[in-house]
PDB file of C-alpha atoms in Angstrom:
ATOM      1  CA  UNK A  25      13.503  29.335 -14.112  1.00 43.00           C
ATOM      2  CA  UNK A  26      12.505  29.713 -10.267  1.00 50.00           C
ATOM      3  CA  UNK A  27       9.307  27.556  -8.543  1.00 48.00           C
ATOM      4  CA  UNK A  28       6.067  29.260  -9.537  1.00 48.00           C
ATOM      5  CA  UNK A  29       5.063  31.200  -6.824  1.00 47.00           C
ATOM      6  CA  UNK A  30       1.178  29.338  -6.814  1.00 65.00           C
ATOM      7  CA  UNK A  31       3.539  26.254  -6.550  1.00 73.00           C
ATOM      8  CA  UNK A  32       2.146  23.651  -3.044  1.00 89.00           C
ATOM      9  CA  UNK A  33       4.188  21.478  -2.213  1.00 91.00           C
ATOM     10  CA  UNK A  34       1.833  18.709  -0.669  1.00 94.00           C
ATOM     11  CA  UNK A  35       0.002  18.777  -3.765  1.00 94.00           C
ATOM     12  CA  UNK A  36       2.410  18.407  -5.873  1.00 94.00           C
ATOM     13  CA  UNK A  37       4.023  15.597  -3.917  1.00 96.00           C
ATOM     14  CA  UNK A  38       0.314  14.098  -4.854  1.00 96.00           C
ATOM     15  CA  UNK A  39       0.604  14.210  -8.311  1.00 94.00           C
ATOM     16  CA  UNK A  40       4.181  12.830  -8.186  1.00 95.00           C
ATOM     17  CA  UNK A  41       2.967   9.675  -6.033  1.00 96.00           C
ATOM     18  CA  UNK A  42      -0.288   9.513  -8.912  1.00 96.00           C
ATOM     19  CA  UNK A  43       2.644   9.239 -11.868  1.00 95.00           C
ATOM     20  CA  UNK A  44       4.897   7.070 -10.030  1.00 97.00           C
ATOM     21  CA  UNK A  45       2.268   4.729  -9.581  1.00 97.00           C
ATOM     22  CA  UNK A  46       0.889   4.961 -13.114  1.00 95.00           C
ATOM     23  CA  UNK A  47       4.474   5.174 -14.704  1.00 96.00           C
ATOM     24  CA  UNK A  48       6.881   3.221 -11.963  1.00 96.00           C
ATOM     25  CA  UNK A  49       9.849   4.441 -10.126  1.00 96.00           C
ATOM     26  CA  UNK A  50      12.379   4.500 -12.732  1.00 93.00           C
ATOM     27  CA  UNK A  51      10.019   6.068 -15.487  1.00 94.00           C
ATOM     28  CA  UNK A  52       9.495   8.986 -13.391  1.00 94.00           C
ATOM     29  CA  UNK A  53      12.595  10.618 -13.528  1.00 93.00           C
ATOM     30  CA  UNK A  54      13.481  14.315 -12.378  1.00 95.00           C
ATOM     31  CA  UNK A  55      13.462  15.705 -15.787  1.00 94.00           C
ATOM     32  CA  UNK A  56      10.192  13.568 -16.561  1.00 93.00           C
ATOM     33  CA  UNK A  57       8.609  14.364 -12.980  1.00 94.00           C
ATOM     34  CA  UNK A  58       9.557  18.290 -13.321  1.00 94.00           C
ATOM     35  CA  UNK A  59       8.123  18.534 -16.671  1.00 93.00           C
ATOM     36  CA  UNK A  60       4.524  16.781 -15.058  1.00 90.00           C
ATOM     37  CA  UNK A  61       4.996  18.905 -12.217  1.00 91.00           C
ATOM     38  CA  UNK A  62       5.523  22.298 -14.638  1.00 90.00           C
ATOM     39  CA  UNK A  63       8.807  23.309 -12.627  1.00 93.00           C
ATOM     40  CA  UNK A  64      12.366  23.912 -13.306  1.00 92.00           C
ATOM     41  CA  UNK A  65      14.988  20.954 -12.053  1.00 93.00           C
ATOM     42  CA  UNK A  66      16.347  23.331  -9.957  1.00 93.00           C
ATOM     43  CA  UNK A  67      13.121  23.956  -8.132  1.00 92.00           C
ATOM     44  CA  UNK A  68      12.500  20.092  -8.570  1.00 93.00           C
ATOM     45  CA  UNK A  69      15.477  19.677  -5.934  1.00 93.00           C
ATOM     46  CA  UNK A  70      14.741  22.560  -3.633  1.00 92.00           C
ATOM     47  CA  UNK A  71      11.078  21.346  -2.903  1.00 92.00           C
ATOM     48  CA  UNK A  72      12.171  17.591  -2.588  1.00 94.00           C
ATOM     49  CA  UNK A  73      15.834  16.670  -2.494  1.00 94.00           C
ATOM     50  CA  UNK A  74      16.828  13.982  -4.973  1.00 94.00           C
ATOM     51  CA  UNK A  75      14.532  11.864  -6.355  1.00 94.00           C
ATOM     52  CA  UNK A  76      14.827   9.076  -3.600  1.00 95.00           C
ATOM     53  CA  UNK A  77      12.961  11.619  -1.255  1.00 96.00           C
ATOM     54  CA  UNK A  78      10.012  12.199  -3.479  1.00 96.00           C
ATOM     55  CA  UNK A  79       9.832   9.152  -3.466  1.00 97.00           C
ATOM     56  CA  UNK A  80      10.149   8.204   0.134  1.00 96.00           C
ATOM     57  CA  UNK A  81       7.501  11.133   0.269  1.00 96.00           C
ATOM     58  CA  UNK A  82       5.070  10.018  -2.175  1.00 97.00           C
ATOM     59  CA  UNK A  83       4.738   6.666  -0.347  1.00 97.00           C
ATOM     60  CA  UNK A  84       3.959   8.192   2.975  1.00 96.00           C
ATOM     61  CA  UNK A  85       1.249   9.954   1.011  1.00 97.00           C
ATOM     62  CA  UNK A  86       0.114   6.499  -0.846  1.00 96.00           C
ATOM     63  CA  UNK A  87       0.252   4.356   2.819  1.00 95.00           C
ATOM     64  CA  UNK A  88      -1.832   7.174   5.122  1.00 95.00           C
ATOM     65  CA  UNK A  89      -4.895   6.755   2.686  1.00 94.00           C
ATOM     66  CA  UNK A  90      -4.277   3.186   1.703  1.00 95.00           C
ATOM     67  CA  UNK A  91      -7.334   0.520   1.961  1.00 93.00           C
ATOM     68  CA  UNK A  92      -5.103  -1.233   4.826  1.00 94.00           C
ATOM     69  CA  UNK A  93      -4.794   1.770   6.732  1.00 92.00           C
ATOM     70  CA  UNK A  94      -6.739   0.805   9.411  1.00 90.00           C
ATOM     71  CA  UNK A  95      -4.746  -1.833  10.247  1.00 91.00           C
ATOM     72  CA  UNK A  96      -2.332   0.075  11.947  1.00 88.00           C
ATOM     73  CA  UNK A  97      -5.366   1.442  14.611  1.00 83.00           C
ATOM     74  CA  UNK A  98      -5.206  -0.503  18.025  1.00 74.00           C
ATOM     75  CA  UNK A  99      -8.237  -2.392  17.509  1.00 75.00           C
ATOM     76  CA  UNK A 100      -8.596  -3.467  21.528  1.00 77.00           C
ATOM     77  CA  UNK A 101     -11.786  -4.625  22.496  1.00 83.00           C
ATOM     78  CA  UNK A 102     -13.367  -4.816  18.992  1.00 91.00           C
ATOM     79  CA  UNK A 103     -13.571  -8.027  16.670  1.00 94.00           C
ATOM     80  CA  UNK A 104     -10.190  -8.203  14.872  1.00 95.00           C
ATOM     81  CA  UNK A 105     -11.233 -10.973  12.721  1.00 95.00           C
ATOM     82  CA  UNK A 106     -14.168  -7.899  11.635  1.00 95.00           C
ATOM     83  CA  UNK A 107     -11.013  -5.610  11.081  1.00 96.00           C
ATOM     84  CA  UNK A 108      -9.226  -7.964   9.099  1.00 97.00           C
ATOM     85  CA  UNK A 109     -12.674  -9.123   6.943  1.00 97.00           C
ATOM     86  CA  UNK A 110     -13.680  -5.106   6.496  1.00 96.00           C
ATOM     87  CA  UNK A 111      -9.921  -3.999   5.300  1.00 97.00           C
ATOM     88  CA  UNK A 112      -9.682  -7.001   2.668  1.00 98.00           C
ATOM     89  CA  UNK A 113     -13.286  -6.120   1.559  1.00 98.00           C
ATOM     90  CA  UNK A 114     -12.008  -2.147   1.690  1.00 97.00           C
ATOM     91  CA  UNK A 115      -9.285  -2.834  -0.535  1.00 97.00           C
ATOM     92  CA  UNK A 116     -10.875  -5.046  -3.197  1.00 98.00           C
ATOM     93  CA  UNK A 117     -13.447  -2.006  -3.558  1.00 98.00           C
ATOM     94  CA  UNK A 118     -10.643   0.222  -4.101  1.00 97.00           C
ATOM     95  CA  UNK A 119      -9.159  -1.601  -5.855  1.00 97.00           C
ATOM     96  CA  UNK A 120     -11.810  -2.460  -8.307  1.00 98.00           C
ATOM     97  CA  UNK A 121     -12.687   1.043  -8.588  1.00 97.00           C
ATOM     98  CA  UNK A 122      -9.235   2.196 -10.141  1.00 96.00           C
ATOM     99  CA  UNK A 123     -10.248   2.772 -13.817  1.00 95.00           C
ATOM    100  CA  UNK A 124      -6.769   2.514 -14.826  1.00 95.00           C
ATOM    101  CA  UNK A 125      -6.410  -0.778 -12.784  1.00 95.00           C
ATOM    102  CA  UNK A 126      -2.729   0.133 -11.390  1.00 96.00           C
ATOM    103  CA  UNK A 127      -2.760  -2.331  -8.234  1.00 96.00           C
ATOM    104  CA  UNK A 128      -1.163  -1.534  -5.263  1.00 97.00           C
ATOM    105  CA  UNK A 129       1.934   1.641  -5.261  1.00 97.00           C
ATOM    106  CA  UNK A 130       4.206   0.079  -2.651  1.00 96.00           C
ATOM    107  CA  UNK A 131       3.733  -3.924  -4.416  1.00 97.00           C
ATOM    108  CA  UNK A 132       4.379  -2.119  -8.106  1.00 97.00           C
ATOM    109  CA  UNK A 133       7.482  -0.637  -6.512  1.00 97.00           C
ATOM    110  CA  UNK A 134       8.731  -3.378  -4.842  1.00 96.00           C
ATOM    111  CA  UNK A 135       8.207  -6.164  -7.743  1.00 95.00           C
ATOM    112  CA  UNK A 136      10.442  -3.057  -9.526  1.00 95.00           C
ATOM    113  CA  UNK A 137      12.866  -2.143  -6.856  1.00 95.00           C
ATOM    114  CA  UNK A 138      13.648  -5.179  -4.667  1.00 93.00           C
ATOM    115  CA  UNK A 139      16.804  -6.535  -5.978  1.00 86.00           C
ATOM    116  CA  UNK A 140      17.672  -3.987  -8.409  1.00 79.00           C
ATOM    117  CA  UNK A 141      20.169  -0.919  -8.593  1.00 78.00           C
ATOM    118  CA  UNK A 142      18.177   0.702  -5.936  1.00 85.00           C
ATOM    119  CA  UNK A 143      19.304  -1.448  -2.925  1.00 89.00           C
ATOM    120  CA  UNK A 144      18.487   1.188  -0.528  1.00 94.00           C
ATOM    121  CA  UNK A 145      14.722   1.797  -1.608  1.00 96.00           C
ATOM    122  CA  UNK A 146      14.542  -1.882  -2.421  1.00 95.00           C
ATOM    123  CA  UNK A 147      15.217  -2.574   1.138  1.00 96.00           C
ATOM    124  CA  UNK A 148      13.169  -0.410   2.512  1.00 96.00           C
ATOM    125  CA  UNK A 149       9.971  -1.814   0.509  1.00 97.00           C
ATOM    126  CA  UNK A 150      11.014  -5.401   2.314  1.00 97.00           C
ATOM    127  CA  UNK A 151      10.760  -3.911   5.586  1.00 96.00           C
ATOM    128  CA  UNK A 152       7.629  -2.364   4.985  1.00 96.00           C
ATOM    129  CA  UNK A 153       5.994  -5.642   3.779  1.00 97.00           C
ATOM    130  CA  UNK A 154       7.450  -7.650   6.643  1.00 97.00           C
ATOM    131  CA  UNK A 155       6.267  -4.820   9.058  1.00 96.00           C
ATOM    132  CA  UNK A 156       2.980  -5.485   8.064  1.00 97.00           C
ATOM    133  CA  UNK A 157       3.590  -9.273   8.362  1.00 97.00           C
ATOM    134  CA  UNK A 158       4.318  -8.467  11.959  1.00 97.00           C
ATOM    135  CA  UNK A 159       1.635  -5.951  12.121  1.00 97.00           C
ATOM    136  CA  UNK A 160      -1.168  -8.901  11.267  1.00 97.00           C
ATOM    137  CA  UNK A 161       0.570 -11.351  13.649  1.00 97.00           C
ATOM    138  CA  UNK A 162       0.111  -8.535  16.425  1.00 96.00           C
ATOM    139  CA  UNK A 163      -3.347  -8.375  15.732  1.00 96.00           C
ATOM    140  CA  UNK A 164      -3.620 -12.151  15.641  1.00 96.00           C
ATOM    141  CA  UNK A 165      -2.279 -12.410  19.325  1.00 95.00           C
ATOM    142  CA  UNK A 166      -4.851  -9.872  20.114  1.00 94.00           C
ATOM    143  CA  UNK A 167      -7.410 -12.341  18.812  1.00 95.00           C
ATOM    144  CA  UNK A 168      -6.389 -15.027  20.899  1.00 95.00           C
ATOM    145  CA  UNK A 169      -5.994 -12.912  23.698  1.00 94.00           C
ATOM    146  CA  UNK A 170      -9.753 -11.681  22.926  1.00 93.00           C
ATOM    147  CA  UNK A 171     -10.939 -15.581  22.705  1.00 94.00           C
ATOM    148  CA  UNK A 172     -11.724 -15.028  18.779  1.00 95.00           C
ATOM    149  CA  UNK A 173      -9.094 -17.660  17.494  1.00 95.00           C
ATOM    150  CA  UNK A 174      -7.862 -20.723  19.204  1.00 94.00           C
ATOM    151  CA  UNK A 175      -4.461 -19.939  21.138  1.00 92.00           C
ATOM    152  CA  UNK A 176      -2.820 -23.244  19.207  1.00 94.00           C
ATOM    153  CA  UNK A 177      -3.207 -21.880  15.773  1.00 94.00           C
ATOM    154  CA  UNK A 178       0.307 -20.998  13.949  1.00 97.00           C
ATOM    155  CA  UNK A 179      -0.466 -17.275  13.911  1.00 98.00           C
ATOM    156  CA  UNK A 180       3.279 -16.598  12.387  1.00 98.00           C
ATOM    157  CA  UNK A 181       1.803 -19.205   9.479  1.00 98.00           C
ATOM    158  CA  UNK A 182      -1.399 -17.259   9.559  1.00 98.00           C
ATOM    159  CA  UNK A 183       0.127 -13.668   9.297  1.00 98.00           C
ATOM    160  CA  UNK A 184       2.208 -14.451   6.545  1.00 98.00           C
ATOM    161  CA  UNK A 185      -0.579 -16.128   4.661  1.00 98.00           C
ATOM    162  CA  UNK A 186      -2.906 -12.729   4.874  1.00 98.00           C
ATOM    163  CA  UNK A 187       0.295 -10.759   3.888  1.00 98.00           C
ATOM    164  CA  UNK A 188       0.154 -12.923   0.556  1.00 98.00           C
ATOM    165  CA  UNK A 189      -3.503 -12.149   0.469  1.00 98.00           C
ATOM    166  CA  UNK A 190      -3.593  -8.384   0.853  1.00 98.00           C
ATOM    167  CA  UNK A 191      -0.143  -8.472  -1.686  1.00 98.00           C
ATOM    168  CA  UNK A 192      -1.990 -11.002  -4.381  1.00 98.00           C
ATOM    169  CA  UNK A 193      -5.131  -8.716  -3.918  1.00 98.00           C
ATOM    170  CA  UNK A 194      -3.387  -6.003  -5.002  1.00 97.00           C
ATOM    171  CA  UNK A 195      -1.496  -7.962  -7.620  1.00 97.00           C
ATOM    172  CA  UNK A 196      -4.324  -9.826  -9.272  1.00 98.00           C
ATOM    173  CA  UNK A 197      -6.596  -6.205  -9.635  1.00 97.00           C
ATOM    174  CA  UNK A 198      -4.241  -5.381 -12.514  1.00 97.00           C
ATOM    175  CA  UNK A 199      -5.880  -8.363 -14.050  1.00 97.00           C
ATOM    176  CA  UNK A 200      -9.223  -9.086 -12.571  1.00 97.00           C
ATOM    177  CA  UNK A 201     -10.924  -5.216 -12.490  1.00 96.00           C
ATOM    178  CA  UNK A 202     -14.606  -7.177 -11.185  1.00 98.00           C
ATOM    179  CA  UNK A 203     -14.647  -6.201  -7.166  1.00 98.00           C
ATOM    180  CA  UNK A 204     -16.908  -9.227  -6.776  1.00 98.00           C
ATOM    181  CA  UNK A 205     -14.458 -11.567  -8.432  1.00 98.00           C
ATOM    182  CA  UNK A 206     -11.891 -10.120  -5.993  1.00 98.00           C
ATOM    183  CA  UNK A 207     -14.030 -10.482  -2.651  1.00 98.00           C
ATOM    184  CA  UNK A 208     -14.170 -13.894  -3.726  1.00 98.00           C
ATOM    185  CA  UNK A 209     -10.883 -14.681  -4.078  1.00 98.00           C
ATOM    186  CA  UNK A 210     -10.029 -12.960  -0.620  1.00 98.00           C
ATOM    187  CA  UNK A 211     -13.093 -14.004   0.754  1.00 98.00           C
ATOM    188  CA  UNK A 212     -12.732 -17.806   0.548  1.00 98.00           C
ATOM    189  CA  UNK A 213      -9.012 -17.150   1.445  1.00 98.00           C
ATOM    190  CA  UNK A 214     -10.223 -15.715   4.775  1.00 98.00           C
ATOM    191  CA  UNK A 215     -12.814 -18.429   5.409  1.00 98.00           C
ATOM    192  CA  UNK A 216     -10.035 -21.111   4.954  1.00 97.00           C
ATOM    193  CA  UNK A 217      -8.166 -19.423   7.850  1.00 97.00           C
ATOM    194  CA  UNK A 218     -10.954 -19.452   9.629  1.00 96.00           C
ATOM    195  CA  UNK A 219     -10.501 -15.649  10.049  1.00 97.00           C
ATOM    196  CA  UNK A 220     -13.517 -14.393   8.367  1.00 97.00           C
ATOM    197  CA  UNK A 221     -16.270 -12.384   9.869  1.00 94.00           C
ATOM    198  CA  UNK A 222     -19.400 -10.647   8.654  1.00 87.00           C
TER     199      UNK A 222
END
């Protein structure tokens, strides 16, 4: 059976990273993700390559609309300890406001990848989390550099300890679905590192 000819790509890509997230990695197979996706296996592997590259796809899809997205802008010359309070308070909207309470993708994955049969995938979830360990430490130094945090504090300490944040955000909205039960938890968090700001 070929593609459907009103098959798109990008959208479909979509609805793959919307299952995967629902479902999990290994639930979402190429027979179960072609059948969702109303295409033959055969066209399942000409539009993405195995299922590792959907995958790898679906995530890029999942991390350029993310609620810590705007991490990654070069916040020079604005308050980073503002960035850092606005993208915790982003993401306990968002994730408050998933009805079917399904956390964060690339956490899911990696509490189901890291360490299993899928060493490659697994390893690449690490990286991620530990570039955005790296990412919040880079935006610490800009902090200090800006005069908004004192130039002694143990920003290595610090960044890991809002990398546990934004993951146990993401982790404990599976549980706790009230977005002002999960500002408070991050929002006491931040105040303790004395990196919260209205």
């Amino acid at each position: 059976m070929a593609r459907p000819s009103k098959f798109d790509r990008d959208e479909a890509v979509k609805a793959a990273m919307q299952e995967i997230w629902r479902s999990g990695y290994e639930a979402s197979s190429v027979k179960a993700m072609s059948e969702k996706l109303g295409i033959a296996r055969s066209s399942y592997y000409n539009a993405f390559g195995t299922r590792e590259d959907l995958f790898r796809k679906a995530l890029a899809v999942y991390v350029e609309a993310s609620p810590d997205r705007k991490l990654r802008e070069n916040p020079a010359g604005r308050s980073v300890r503002r960035l850092i309070t606005s993208t915790f308070r982003n993401a306990c909207a968002a994730r408050a406001a998933d009805p079917e309470g399904r956390g964060c993708l690339a956490v899911n994955s990696l509490c189901e990848l890291a360490g299993g049969s899928r060493r490659e995938l697994g390893e690449m979830l690490i990286g991620a989390v530990l570039a955005s360990a790296a990412r919040f430490e880079t935006l610490l130094d800009m902090a200090v550099v800006q005069g908004e945090i004192d130039a002694e504090a143990d920003l290595h300490g610090k960044a890991l300890a809002l990398q546990a944040l934004l993951m146990g955000i993401n982790t404990l909205s599976k549980a706790v679905r009230d977005e002002k039960e999960l500002w408070l938890a991050a929002r006491t968090a931040l105040q303790s590192l004395d990196l919260y700001e209205i």
